[in-house]
Coordinates of C-alpha atoms in Angstrom, one line a residue:
Chain H
M22 CA -9.2 -40.8 3.7
K23 CA -11.5 -42.9 2.5
V24 CA -12.0 -40.2 0.6
E25 CA -8.8 -39.3 -0.4
T26 CA -7.5 -42.2 -1.4
A27 CA -10.3 -42.7 -4.1
S28 CA -9.7 -39.3 -5.6
E29 CA -5.7 -40.1 -5.7
P30 CA -6.3 -41.5 -9.5
V31 CA -8.3 -38.1 -10.3
T32 CA -5.1 -35.3 -9.1
S33 CA -2.7 -37.2 -10.3
R34 CA -4.2 -37.9 -13.7
R35 CA -4.7 -33.9 -13.8
R36 CA -1.1 -33.9 -12.7
K37 CA 0.5 -34.6 -15.2
P38 CA -0.7 -31.1 -18.2
V39 CA 0.8 -27.6 -16.7
D40 CA -1.4 -25.7 -14.6
W41 CA -0.8 -22.6 -17.9
F42 CA -2.9 -20.5 -16.0
A43 CA -0.9 -20.4 -12.6
I44 CA 2.8 -19.6 -14.8
V45 CA 1.5 -17.7 -16.7
N46 CA -0.5 -15.1 -13.5
T47 CA 2.6 -16.4 -11.1
T48 CA 4.5 -14.2 -14.7
F49 CA 2.0 -11.8 -14.5
L50 CA 2.2 -11.1 -11.2
I51 CA 5.8 -11.0 -10.1
A52 CA 6.0 -8.4 -13.0
A53 CA 4.1 -6.3 -12.0
A54 CA 5.5 -5.8 -8.8
V55 CA 9.0 -5.5 -10.8
L56 CA 7.2 -2.6 -12.2
C57 CA 6.8 -0.8 -9.2
V58 CA 9.4 -0.9 -8.0
L59 CA 11.5 -0.6 -11.3
P60 CA 10.9 3.1 -11.5
L61 CA 12.8 3.9 -8.5
V62 CA 15.8 1.3 -8.4
H63 CA 16.8 3.5 -11.4
I64 CA 17.4 6.4 -10.4
I65 CA 19.1 4.7 -7.0
A66 CA 20.7 3.2 -9.6
L67 CA 21.6 6.7 -11.5
S68 CA 22.1 8.8 -8.1
F69 CA 24.7 6.1 -7.6
S70 CA 26.3 6.6 -11.2
S71 CA 28.6 9.7 -12.7
S72 CA 27.1 11.8 -14.7
A73 CA 29.0 11.4 -17.8
A74 CA 28.1 8.1 -17.2
A75 CA 24.2 9.3 -16.6
S76 CA 24.1 12.1 -19.3
A77 CA 25.0 9.3 -21.7
G78 CA 22.6 7.1 -20.4
Y79 CA 24.1 4.2 -19.4
V80 CA 23.2 4.2 -16.5
K81 CA 19.3 1.1 -16.3
F82 CA 19.1 -1.0 -13.4
W83 CA 22.6 -0.8 -11.5
P84 CA 25.0 2.1 -11.0
V85 CA 27.7 2.9 -13.5
E86 CA 31.0 4.4 -13.2
F87 CA 29.9 3.6 -8.5
T88 CA 30.6 7.2 -7.3
L89 CA 29.4 9.5 -4.1
S90 CA 29.7 12.6 -5.7
S91 CA 26.3 13.6 -6.0
Y92 CA 25.4 12.3 -2.3
E93 CA 28.7 14.9 -1.4
Y94 CA 27.6 17.6 -2.9
T95 CA 24.1 17.1 -1.8
A96 CA 25.6 16.7 2.7
S97 CA 27.6 20.2 1.7
R98 CA 24.7 21.9 1.6
D99 CA 22.9 24.1 4.3
E100 CA 20.1 24.0 3.1
F101 CA 19.7 19.8 3.1
W102 CA 20.0 19.5 6.7
R103 CA 18.5 22.7 7.9
S104 CA 14.9 21.3 6.1
L105 CA 15.8 17.3 6.9
W106 CA 15.9 19.6 10.7
V107 CA 13.0 20.6 10.5
S108 CA 11.4 17.6 9.2
V109 CA 12.7 15.8 12.1
Q110 CA 11.2 18.6 14.2
R111 CA 7.7 18.7 13.0
V112 CA 7.8 14.5 13.3
A113 CA 9.3 14.8 16.8
I114 CA 6.4 17.9 17.9
G115 CA 3.6 16.3 15.6
T116 CA 3.4 13.0 16.7
P117 CA 3.1 12.9 20.2
L118 CA 0.7 15.5 19.7
T119 CA -1.5 14.0 17.6
L120 CA -1.4 11.2 19.5
L121 CA -2.2 12.7 22.6
L122 CA -5.5 15.2 21.3
I123 CA -6.6 12.0 19.5
T124 CA -6.5 9.5 22.3
L125 CA -8.1 12.1 24.8
V126 CA -11.1 12.7 22.4
S127 CA -11.8 9.4 21.4
Y128 CA -12.2 8.0 24.9
P129 CA -15.1 10.1 25.1
L130 CA -16.9 9.5 21.7
S131 CA -16.3 5.7 22.4
K132 CA -19.0 5.8 24.7
E133 CA -23.0 4.9 24.6
S134 CA -24.5 8.2 25.1
H135 CA -26.9 7.2 27.7
V136 CA -23.5 7.0 29.3
F137 CA -22.2 10.5 27.8
R138 CA -24.9 11.9 27.5
L139 CA -23.4 14.8 24.6
R140 CA -21.5 11.9 22.3
L141 CA -24.2 12.9 19.5
V142 CA -23.2 16.7 19.6
Y143 CA -19.5 16.8 19.6
A144 CA -19.4 14.0 17.3
W145 CA -21.7 15.3 14.8
I146 CA -18.7 18.4 15.4
F147 CA -15.9 16.9 14.0
F148 CA -17.8 14.6 12.0
L149 CA -18.9 17.3 9.6
T150 CA -15.0 19.0 9.9
L151 CA -15.1 15.6 7.4
L152 CA -17.8 16.8 5.1
F153 CA -17.3 20.5 5.1
N154 CA -13.9 22.8 5.2
G155 CA -13.5 25.8 4.4
G156 CA -10.3 25.1 1.5
L157 CA -7.1 26.9 0.8
I158 CA -7.9 30.1 0.9
P159 CA -9.6 30.8 4.5
T160 CA -7.3 28.5 6.3
Y161 CA -4.2 30.2 4.8
I162 CA -5.0 33.3 5.8
T163 CA -6.6 31.9 9.1
V164 CA -2.4 29.9 9.6
K165 CA -1.6 33.9 8.7
E166 CA -3.8 35.7 11.3
L167 CA -2.7 33.3 13.9
G168 CA 0.7 34.8 13.5
L169 CA 2.3 30.9 12.6
L170 CA 3.3 32.1 9.4
D171 CA 7.2 30.9 9.2
S172 CA 7.3 29.4 12.8
I173 CA 7.4 24.6 13.3
W174 CA 4.2 25.3 14.7
A175 CA 2.2 26.2 11.1
L176 CA 3.4 22.3 9.7
V177 CA 1.9 20.8 13.7
L178 CA -1.0 22.5 14.3
P179 CA -3.5 22.8 11.6
N180 CA -3.6 19.7 11.6
A181 CA -3.2 18.3 14.9
V182 CA -7.0 16.6 15.0
P183 CA -7.0 13.8 12.0
V184 CA -10.8 12.8 12.5
F185 CA -10.6 9.5 10.3
S186 CA -7.5 8.4 13.2
V187 CA -9.9 9.8 15.8
V188 CA -12.4 7.1 14.4
L189 CA -9.5 4.8 13.8
L190 CA -9.0 4.8 17.5
L191 CA -13.3 5.0 18.6
N192 CA -13.7 2.0 17.0
F193 CA -10.6 0.7 18.8
F194 CA -12.1 1.4 22.2
R195 CA -15.5 0.3 21.7
E196 CA -13.8 -2.8 21.1
V197 CA -12.1 -3.4 24.6
P198 CA -14.5 -6.0 26.7
K199 CA -16.7 -3.4 29.5
E200 CA -16.1 -5.3 32.4
L201 CA -12.7 -3.6 32.5
E202 CA -14.5 -0.6 33.1
E203 CA -16.9 -1.6 35.3
A204 CA -14.3 -2.9 37.6
A205 CA -12.0 -0.1 37.2
F206 CA -14.9 1.6 38.7
M207 CA -15.6 0.2 41.3
D208 CA -12.2 0.5 42.5
G209 CA -13.4 3.6 42.6
A210 CA -11.4 5.0 39.5
S211 CA -12.2 8.3 37.2
Y212 CA -13.2 8.2 33.8
W213 CA -9.0 9.7 33.4
T214 CA -7.0 7.1 35.0
T215 CA -9.1 4.5 33.4
L216 CA -8.0 5.5 30.2
W217 CA -5.0 6.1 31.2
K218 CA -4.5 2.9 33.2
I219 CA -7.0 0.2 31.0
Y220 CA -7.8 1.2 27.3
V221 CA -3.8 3.2 26.2
P222 CA -2.0 0.2 27.3
I223 CA -4.6 -2.6 25.4
S224 CA -4.2 0.8 22.5
K225 CA -0.8 -0.3 22.4
P226 CA -1.3 -1.4 18.5
A227 CA -4.2 1.3 17.1
L228 CA -2.2 3.5 18.9
A229 CA 1.1 1.9 16.8
T230 CA -0.6 2.7 13.7
L231 CA -2.1 5.5 14.5
A232 CA 1.5 7.2 15.0
L233 CA 3.2 5.3 12.4
F234 CA 0.8 6.9 10.2
S235 CA 1.0 10.7 11.7
M236 CA 5.1 9.9 11.2
V237 CA 4.6 9.2 7.4
E238 CA 2.0 11.9 7.1
H239 CA 4.1 14.3 8.3
W240 CA 7.3 13.4 6.2
N241 CA 5.2 13.3 3.7
Q242 CA 3.6 16.7 3.7
W243 CA 4.8 19.0 1.7
F244 CA 2.7 21.9 0.3
D245 CA 1.9 23.5 4.0
G246 CA 6.1 23.9 3.8
L247 CA 5.6 25.3 0.6
I248 CA 2.6 28.3 1.5
F249 CA 3.1 29.1 5.3
M250 CA 6.8 29.4 4.8
G251 CA 7.6 32.5 3.6
S252 CA 12.0 31.7 3.8
P253 CA 12.9 28.5 2.6
S254 CA 15.0 28.4 5.4
N255 CA 12.4 26.9 7.0
Y256 CA 11.0 24.8 4.8
P257 CA 10.7 20.8 5.4
L258 CA 12.8 18.1 3.7
Q259 CA 9.6 17.4 1.4
S260 CA 8.7 20.9 0.6
Y261 CA 13.4 21.7 -0.2
L262 CA 12.4 18.5 -2.6
Q263 CA 10.2 20.0 -4.3
T264 CA 11.5 23.6 -4.6
I265 CA 14.2 22.2 -7.2
V266 CA 14.0 18.4 -7.9
I267 CA 10.6 19.7 -9.5
Q268 CA 10.5 23.5 -9.5
Q269 CA 14.1 23.7 -10.5
N270 CA 14.5 26.4 -8.3
L271 CA 18.3 27.5 -8.6
A272 CA 17.9 31.3 -8.5
N273 CA 19.5 31.2 -5.1
L274 CA 22.1 29.7 -5.6
T275 CA 26.0 31.3 -6.3
R276 CA 27.8 31.8 -9.3
E277 CA 30.4 28.8 -7.8
E278 CA 27.3 27.2 -6.7
L279 CA 26.2 26.5 -9.9
L280 CA 29.4 26.2 -11.4
S281 CA 29.9 23.1 -9.4
L282 CA 26.7 21.9 -10.0
A283 CA 27.2 21.4 -13.3
E284 CA 30.0 19.2 -12.6
I285 CA 28.3 16.7 -11.2
S286 CA 25.0 16.7 -13.1
D287 CA 21.7 18.0 -12.5
R288 CA 20.1 14.9 -13.1
T289 CA 22.5 11.8 -10.8
L290 CA 21.5 15.5 -8.0
K291 CA 18.4 14.9 -8.6
S292 CA 18.7 11.3 -8.6
S293 CA 20.0 11.7 -4.9
Q294 CA 17.8 13.9 -3.3
I295 CA 14.9 11.9 -4.7
F296 CA 16.5 8.6 -3.2
L297 CA 17.3 10.8 0.0
G298 CA 13.4 11.4 0.0
S299 CA 11.9 8.2 0.6
L300 CA 14.3 6.9 2.8
P301 CA 12.8 6.5 5.9
I302 CA 9.7 5.3 4.4
I303 CA 11.9 2.9 2.7
L304 CA 13.7 1.9 6.4
A305 CA 10.6 2.1 8.2
Y306 CA 8.5 -0.3 5.4
P307 CA 9.0 -3.2 7.0
F308 CA 6.7 -1.6 10.2
L309 CA 4.7 0.1 8.3
Q310 CA 3.9 -3.0 5.8
K311 CA 2.9 -5.1 9.4
Y312 CA 1.7 -2.6 11.4
F313 CA -0.5 -0.8 8.0
V314 CA -2.9 -3.8 7.0
K315 CA -3.6 -4.0 10.8
G316 CA -5.0 -0.1 10.4
I317 CA -6.5 -0.5 7.1
V318 CA -8.5 -3.7 8.5
L319 CA -9.3 -1.8 11.3
G320 CA -9.7 0.7 9.8
S321 CA -11.9 0.2 6.6
V322 CA -12.8 -3.2 6.6
K323 CA -15.8 -3.4 9.3
G324 CA -18.9 -4.0 8.3
Chain O
M14 CA -15.5 14.1 29.7
H15 CA -15.7 17.5 28.1
L16 CA -12.1 17.9 29.7
M17 CA -10.8 15.3 27.5
L18 CA -12.5 16.5 25.1
L19 CA -11.6 20.2 24.9
P20 CA -7.8 20.8 23.9
G21 CA -9.2 18.2 20.1
L22 CA -12.2 20.6 19.9
I23 CA -10.1 24.0 20.3
F24 CA -7.9 23.0 17.8
I25 CA -11.2 21.4 15.4
I26 CA -12.9 24.9 16.0
I27 CA -9.8 26.8 15.0
F28 CA -8.7 25.3 11.9
A29 CA -11.7 23.4 10.5
Y30 CA -14.1 25.9 11.8
I31 CA -12.9 29.2 11.6
P32 CA -12.0 28.6 8.1
M33 CA -15.4 27.5 7.0
S34 CA -16.7 30.6 8.5
G35 CA -13.8 32.5 6.7
L36 CA -15.8 31.2 3.4
T37 CA -18.1 34.8 3.5
I38 CA -14.2 36.2 2.0
A39 CA -15.9 34.4 -1.4
F40 CA -18.7 37.7 -1.2
Q41 CA -16.0 39.9 -0.2
K42 CA -14.2 42.4 -1.6
F43 CA -11.4 40.6 0.4
I44 CA -8.3 43.4 2.0
P45 CA -5.8 40.8 4.0
A46 CA -4.4 44.1 5.8
K47 CA -8.4 44.5 7.2
G48 CA -8.2 41.1 8.6
L49 CA -10.8 37.4 7.9
F50 CA -13.0 39.2 10.4
G51 CA -12.2 43.2 9.8
D52 CA -15.1 45.0 8.1
Q53 CA -14.6 44.9 4.6
T54 CA -16.5 45.8 1.2
W55 CA -19.3 43.3 0.6
I56 CA -20.0 42.5 -3.3
G57 CA -22.4 40.1 -2.8
L58 CA -21.6 37.5 -5.9
D59 CA -19.9 39.2 -8.1
N60 CA -16.6 36.7 -7.4
F61 CA -19.2 33.6 -8.8
R62 CA -19.8 35.7 -12.1
Y63 CA -16.1 36.3 -12.6
V64 CA -14.8 33.1 -12.2
F65 CA -18.1 31.1 -14.4
E66 CA -17.4 33.8 -16.8
L67 CA -13.9 32.5 -17.5
P68 CA -14.3 30.1 -20.2
S69 CA -10.7 28.6 -18.5
F70 CA -13.3 27.5 -15.8
T71 CA -15.2 25.5 -17.2
Q72 CA -12.3 23.8 -18.6
V73 CA -10.4 22.8 -15.6
V74 CA -14.5 21.9 -13.8
W75 CA -13.9 19.3 -16.7
N76 CA -10.6 18.6 -16.3
T77 CA -11.3 17.9 -12.6
L78 CA -14.5 15.6 -13.5
Y79 CA -12.6 13.8 -16.1
I80 CA -9.2 13.3 -14.5
S81 CA -10.9 12.0 -11.1
S82 CA -13.1 9.6 -13.2
L83 CA -11.2 7.4 -15.0
K84 CA -9.3 8.2 -11.5
L85 CA -11.8 6.5 -9.4
I86 CA -13.2 3.4 -12.0
L87 CA -9.7 2.6 -12.5
G88 CA -8.6 3.0 -9.4
L89 CA -11.6 0.4 -8.2
V90 CA -10.8 -1.8 -11.3
V91 CA -7.4 -2.9 -11.0
P92 CA -7.0 -3.5 -7.6
I93 CA -10.4 -5.9 -7.5
V94 CA -8.3 -7.9 -10.9
F95 CA -5.6 -8.0 -8.6
A96 CA -6.8 -9.4 -5.3
I97 CA -8.5 -12.4 -7.5
L98 CA -5.4 -12.6 -9.3
L99 CA -3.4 -12.7 -6.0
N100 CA -5.4 -15.1 -4.6
E101 CA -5.3 -17.9 -7.4
L102 CA -1.3 -18.1 -6.1
R103 CA -0.3 -20.8 -4.5
N104 CA 3.3 -20.8 -3.2
Q105 CA 2.8 -18.7 0.3
L106 CA 6.2 -16.9 -0.1
V107 CA 5.8 -16.0 -3.5
K108 CA 2.2 -14.0 -3.3
R109 CA 3.6 -12.5 0.3
S110 CA 6.4 -10.8 -1.8
I111 CA 4.1 -9.5 -4.4
Q112 CA 1.4 -8.4 -2.0
T113 CA 4.4 -6.2 0.2
T114 CA 6.1 -5.1 -3.3
I115 CA 2.6 -3.2 -5.3
Y116 CA 1.7 -0.5 -1.9
L117 CA 5.4 0.9 -1.4
P118 CA 4.5 3.5 -4.1
Y119 CA 1.5 4.3 -1.7
F120 CA 4.2 5.4 1.1
L121 CA 6.4 8.1 -0.9
S122 CA 5.3 11.1 -1.7
W123 CA 3.8 13.2 -5.2
V124 CA 7.5 14.8 -4.8
V125 CA 9.4 11.9 -4.6
L126 CA 7.2 10.0 -6.9
G127 CA 6.7 13.1 -9.0
G128 CA 10.6 13.3 -9.1
I129 CA 10.6 10.2 -10.4
L130 CA 8.4 10.8 -13.2
I131 CA 9.8 13.9 -14.5
D132 CA 13.1 11.8 -14.5
I133 CA 11.1 8.7 -16.6
L134 CA 9.6 9.9 -18.3
S135 CA 12.0 12.4 -20.2
P136 CA 10.9 12.6 -23.9
S137 CA 14.7 12.7 -24.4
R138 CA 16.8 10.7 -22.4
G139 CA 14.2 9.2 -20.1
I140 CA 14.2 5.4 -19.6
L141 CA 11.0 4.8 -21.0
N142 CA 11.9 6.6 -23.9
E143 CA 14.4 5.3 -24.7
F144 CA 12.4 1.7 -24.4
I145 CA 9.9 2.8 -27.1
M146 CA 12.5 4.3 -29.4
M147 CA 14.1 1.1 -29.4
L148 CA 10.5 -0.9 -30.6
G149 CA 10.9 1.7 -33.1
F150 CA 8.1 3.7 -32.3
E151 CA 8.5 7.9 -32.2
P152 CA 9.4 8.8 -28.5
V153 CA 6.3 10.7 -26.4
F154 CA 6.7 14.1 -24.2
F155 CA 4.1 12.3 -21.6
L156 CA 4.1 15.6 -19.1
G157 CA 3.9 17.8 -22.2
D158 CA 1.9 16.6 -24.1
N159 CA -2.4 17.2 -24.1
K160 CA -3.0 14.1 -25.6
W161 CA -0.9 12.1 -23.0
F162 CA -1.1 14.2 -20.1
P163 CA -3.9 13.0 -18.5
V164 CA -3.7 9.5 -19.3
T165 CA 0.5 9.9 -18.2
L166 CA -1.5 11.2 -14.8
V167 CA -4.0 8.1 -14.4
L168 CA -1.8 5.8 -15.1
S169 CA 0.2 6.8 -12.5
D170 CA -2.4 7.6 -9.7
V171 CA -2.9 3.4 -10.8
W172 CA 0.5 3.0 -9.3
K173 CA 0.9 5.1 -6.6
T174 CA -2.2 3.4 -4.7
F175 CA -3.8 0.1 -6.4
G176 CA -1.5 -1.3 -3.8
Y177 CA -3.2 0.0 -1.7
G178 CA -6.7 -1.4 -2.4
T179 CA -5.7 -4.3 -3.0
I180 CA -4.8 -5.3 0.0
I181 CA -7.7 -4.1 1.5
Y182 CA -9.4 -6.5 -0.8
L183 CA -7.1 -9.1 -0.2
A184 CA -8.2 -8.2 3.7
A185 CA -11.4 -8.9 3.0
L186 CA -11.1 -12.2 1.3
T187 CA -9.6 -14.4 4.1
G188 CA -13.5 -13.9 5.9
I189 CA -14.5 -16.6 3.1
D190 CA -15.6 -19.6 3.8
P191 CA -12.5 -22.0 2.5
G192 CA -15.1 -24.7 2.5
Q193 CA -17.3 -22.9 -0.2
Y194 CA -13.6 -23.2 -2.7
E195 CA -13.8 -26.5 -1.8
A196 CA -17.5 -27.4 -2.4
A197 CA -17.5 -25.7 -5.7
T198 CA -14.8 -28.2 -6.6
I199 CA -16.5 -31.5 -6.1
D200 CA -19.4 -29.8 -8.6
G201 CA -17.6 -29.3 -11.0
A202 CA -16.1 -25.6 -11.1
N203 CA -13.7 -24.3 -12.8
R204 CA -11.5 -21.7 -11.8
W205 CA -13.1 -19.1 -13.8
Q206 CA -16.6 -19.9 -12.1
K207 CA -15.1 -20.0 -8.4
A208 CA -13.7 -15.9 -8.8
W209 CA -17.0 -14.8 -10.3
H210 CA -19.4 -16.6 -7.3
I211 CA -17.4 -17.0 -5.4
T212 CA -14.2 -14.8 -4.3
I213 CA -16.7 -11.4 -6.1
P214 CA -19.4 -12.0 -3.8
G215 CA -16.8 -12.4 -0.8
M216 CA -15.9 -8.4 -1.6
R217 CA -19.0 -6.8 -2.8
M218 CA -19.4 -5.3 0.2
V219 CA -16.0 -3.4 0.2
I220 CA -16.1 -3.3 -3.5
V221 CA -19.8 -1.2 -3.0
L222 CA -18.0 0.7 0.2
L223 CA -15.3 2.3 -1.4
A224 CA -17.1 2.7 -5.2
V225 CA -19.8 4.9 -3.0
L226 CA -17.2 6.8 -1.0
S227 CA -15.0 7.7 -4.0
L228 CA -18.1 9.1 -5.3
G229 CA -17.4 11.7 -2.8
Q230 CA -14.2 12.9 -3.8
L231 CA -15.1 13.3 -7.3
L232 CA -14.3 16.7 -7.3
N233 CA -11.0 15.7 -5.8
A234 CA -8.7 14.9 -8.2
G235 CA -5.3 15.0 -6.9
F236 CA -3.5 18.8 -6.4
D237 CA -0.7 16.9 -4.9
Q238 CA -0.1 14.7 -8.3
V239 CA -1.1 17.2 -10.5
F240 CA 0.9 19.9 -9.1
N241 CA 4.1 18.6 -9.5
L242 CA 3.1 17.0 -12.5
Y243 CA 2.4 19.8 -14.8
S244 CA 3.0 22.9 -16.8
P245 CA 1.8 25.3 -18.5
Q246 CA 1.9 24.0 -21.7
V247 CA -0.8 21.3 -20.3
Y248 CA -2.7 23.6 -18.4
Q249 CA -4.9 23.4 -20.9
S250 CA -5.8 19.5 -20.1
G251 CA -4.1 19.3 -16.8
D252 CA -5.3 22.3 -14.5
I253 CA -7.9 21.2 -12.2
V254 CA -10.0 23.2 -9.7
D255 CA -7.1 23.1 -7.1
T256 CA -4.5 23.9 -8.6
F257 CA -6.6 26.7 -10.0
V258 CA -8.0 27.7 -7.0
Y259 CA -3.7 27.9 -5.9
R260 CA -2.5 29.7 -8.7
I261 CA -5.3 32.3 -9.0
G262 CA -5.6 32.8 -4.7
L263 CA -2.2 32.6 -3.7
L264 CA 0.0 33.3 -6.4
D265 CA -1.9 36.3 -8.2
A266 CA -3.4 37.0 -4.9
Q267 CA -6.9 37.0 -5.9
Y268 CA -7.8 36.1 -2.7
G269 CA -11.7 36.9 -2.9
V270 CA -12.1 34.6 -6.2
A271 CA -10.7 32.1 -5.9
T272 CA -12.8 31.7 -2.3
A273 CA -15.4 32.0 -4.7
V274 CA -14.4 28.6 -6.7
G275 CA -13.5 27.2 -3.0
F276 CA -16.2 27.8 -2.2
F277 CA -18.3 26.0 -5.2
K278 CA -15.7 23.6 -4.6
S279 CA -16.8 22.6 -0.7
V280 CA -20.5 23.1 -2.0
V281 CA -20.8 19.9 -4.3
S282 CA -18.3 18.0 -2.7
F283 CA -20.4 18.8 1.1
I284 CA -23.8 17.3 -0.8
L285 CA -21.1 14.5 -3.2
I286 CA -20.1 13.6 0.5
S287 CA -22.9 13.9 2.2
V288 CA -25.1 11.1 -0.4
S289 CA -22.1 9.1 -0.2
Y290 CA -21.9 8.6 3.5
F291 CA -25.5 7.8 3.2
C292 CA -25.2 5.2 1.0
A293 CA -22.6 3.6 2.5
Y294 CA -24.5 3.6 5.4
R295 CA -27.7 2.1 2.9
F296 CA -25.9 -0.6 1.0
A297 CA -23.2 -1.7 3.5
K298 CA -24.3 -1.1 6.9
Y299 CA -20.8 1.7 7.1
R300 CA -21.0 3.6 9.8
I301 CA -18.8 6.0 10.7
F302 CA -19.5 6.7 13.9

């Protein structure tokens, strides 16, 4: 208390001059944060604007002559719904599969070497894939020879065991107090029961984080769809967007479709599709950022 | 416990080790119809010789190193600066909101971000060029001019990733004892001295760790990004090893040649990544297993 009262005149004297640094700093950081999302805001504004306003360059960060026509056009296209369905499928199959596999792999690897003798051998088998890989062409040929081309499995199986997630989870498993497991063993539980009855329930936050990672990963992947799917009708949404937004591949449109496209303007249409492609991520963002910070803290900053 | 590892192991063997053995394609005159382990003609180092003699290949390697080193440096410095500045903010609500906003782009795919960039950077109708023209300058063709393309790549990569890095550094900062700042204030240290002597040392381990680990990625200049932003007119400055492999391998179907380049990249990356993990272990006590 004494110290505080003693320092009071000092602080009140200091309070008088404006803290220019704080003002400049806050302004700068807010400006930077706004700049981060401004491009996306511009695209959203474009997507809800009339094509005339968009091509005349009137649209800045708010829709001009509000209309839903580009969304209506997108929604009328079968390819859009088909590719959305492929994306939903790959998330729905891929994420549970990945969670199951990494749980099964992480548990034995989280044991000490004197408990699980071959741990180090297995660990190296997995670790080595982080150091060295076959690269694009051999991977492509492997998937091709397995007969997976043009099937949903080509999008789900090749990356079903992400080794970084294994590392994250096994480190989480290690933090689980040994006493819990020992008590379970005393009661005659097997490793299998211990994993499902003790480790998995305790690791729910970590598993939720990894599930989110995997979902975002599956949703955002576009390249595998592009190379493993021979027919565009099997493209997941991001691959579909890649071909129409980036490559502007209008080759598979009919004449009527091209005409109706001309009415809506390419620009608002693309904007609406970009926005739709990012919409699930934006909707999931509150969860993402909550778990995500935990996840990277868990993964990267363990001393 | 062996049984638990089995499913994961099978996946790793099929989708990581078989492709690794597929690197033998680099030494073959590969005919896909005969299969990965089929009776192919061995041609020694011909594929390598062919690639290394291509003038464009040297350019591609150079582009890769140039783009990825710039990304590496800015990707390290920008988040550190942001973490320090954010650390100075007193208002927790403002701090949290800024933190939350800056890593939104991190979660969006390069298809989405590429689509956004193509629109806003367009020389004729892009909003950024409208702004540049408003200031009285000539419009810049960011994605079509070899002078600007690498700069655009590096800056847009910073846009996508700096929020993520900032979060990691901020997480490291929560470990600093507030008493240190108080003590420094009593000793008359100013803001810069505190940042220099307390904040930066507090992040030192993480800085070393991230720097060292990113060195292992030197040959990855960002396939997803380049692929979605480049066009033939900027191949000269923007074509990187991965896009090169894609074009000659999957588009031209020269499997042997493309795999030779991939093999070259895998070997160099292996050395870089091994060294980086070793250094991370030595300097930051980082152990992956």
